[in-house]
Coordinates of C-alpha atoms in Angstrom, one line a residue:
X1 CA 132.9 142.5 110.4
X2 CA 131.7 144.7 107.5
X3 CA 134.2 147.3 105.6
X4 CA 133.0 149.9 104.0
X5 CA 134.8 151.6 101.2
X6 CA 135.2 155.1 100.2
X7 CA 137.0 156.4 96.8
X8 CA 139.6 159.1 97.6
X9 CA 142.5 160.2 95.2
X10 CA 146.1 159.8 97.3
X11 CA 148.8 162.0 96.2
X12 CA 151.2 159.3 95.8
X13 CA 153.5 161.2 93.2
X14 CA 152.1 158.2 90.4
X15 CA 149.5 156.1 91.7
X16 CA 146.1 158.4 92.9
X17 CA 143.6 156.1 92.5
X18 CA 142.5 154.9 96.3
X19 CA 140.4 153.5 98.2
X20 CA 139.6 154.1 102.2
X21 CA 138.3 151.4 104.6
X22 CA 136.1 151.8 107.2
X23 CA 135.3 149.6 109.9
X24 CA 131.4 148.8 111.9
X25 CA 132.4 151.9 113.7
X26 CA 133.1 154.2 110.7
X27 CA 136.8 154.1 112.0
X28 CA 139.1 154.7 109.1
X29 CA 141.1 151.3 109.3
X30 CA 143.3 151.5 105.9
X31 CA 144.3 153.4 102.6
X32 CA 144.5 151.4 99.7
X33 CA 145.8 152.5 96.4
X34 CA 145.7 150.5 93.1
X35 CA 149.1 150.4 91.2
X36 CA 149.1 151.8 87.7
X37 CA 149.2 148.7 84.8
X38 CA 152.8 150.5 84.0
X39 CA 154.3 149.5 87.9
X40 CA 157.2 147.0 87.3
X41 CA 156.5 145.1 90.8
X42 CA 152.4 144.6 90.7
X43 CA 150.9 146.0 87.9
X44 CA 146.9 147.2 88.6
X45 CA 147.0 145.3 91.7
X46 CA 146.2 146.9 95.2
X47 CA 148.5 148.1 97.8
X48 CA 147.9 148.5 101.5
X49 CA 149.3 152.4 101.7
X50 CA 148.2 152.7 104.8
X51 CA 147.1 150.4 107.8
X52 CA 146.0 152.0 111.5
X53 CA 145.1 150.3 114.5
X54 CA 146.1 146.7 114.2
X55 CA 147.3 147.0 110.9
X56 CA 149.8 149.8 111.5
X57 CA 153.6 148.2 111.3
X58 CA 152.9 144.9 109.7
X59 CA 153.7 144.1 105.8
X60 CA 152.3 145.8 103.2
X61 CA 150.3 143.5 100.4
X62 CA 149.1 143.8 97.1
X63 CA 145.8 142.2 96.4
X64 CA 144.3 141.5 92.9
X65 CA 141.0 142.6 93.9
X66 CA 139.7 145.1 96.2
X67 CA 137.4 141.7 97.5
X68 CA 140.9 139.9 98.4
X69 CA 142.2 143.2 100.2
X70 CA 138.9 143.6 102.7
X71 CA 138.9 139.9 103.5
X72 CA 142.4 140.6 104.5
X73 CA 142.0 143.5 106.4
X74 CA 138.6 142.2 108.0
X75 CA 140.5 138.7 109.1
X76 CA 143.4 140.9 110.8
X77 CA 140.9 143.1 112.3
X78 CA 138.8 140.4 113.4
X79 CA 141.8 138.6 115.7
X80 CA 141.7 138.3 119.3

């Protein structure tokens, strides 16, 4: 599976900086938005904002990487 990212701004209140992910059918699959170097929990990391499909309703991760966060995503969208 292939996930294509997209930049997009998120009005969070603090953290706008975000990324969408697409899947091989240019389905919008998750919002990610990278946590300012000031957050207490997980400074500059990633955060899944957003999950649809078979992400909606599970846990949301931070990630170190943007790499880290579409393996993720691609492994959960890849399950059977």
């Amino acid at each position: 599976m292939t996930l294509t990212l997209q930049p997009v701004r998120v009005a969070t209140g603090f953290d706008e900086e975000g990324m969408m992910a697409f899947d091989d059918e240019q389905r919008l699959v998750a919002v990610l938005v990278r946590l300012s170097d000031e957050n207490e929990v997980a400074p500059g990391q990633w955060y899944l904002e957003a999950g649809f499909g078979r992400l909606e309703g599970i846990n949301r991760p931070t990630f170190s990487n943007l790499d880290m966060a579409k393996d993720w995503i691609g492994q959960r969208l890849s399950r059977t």
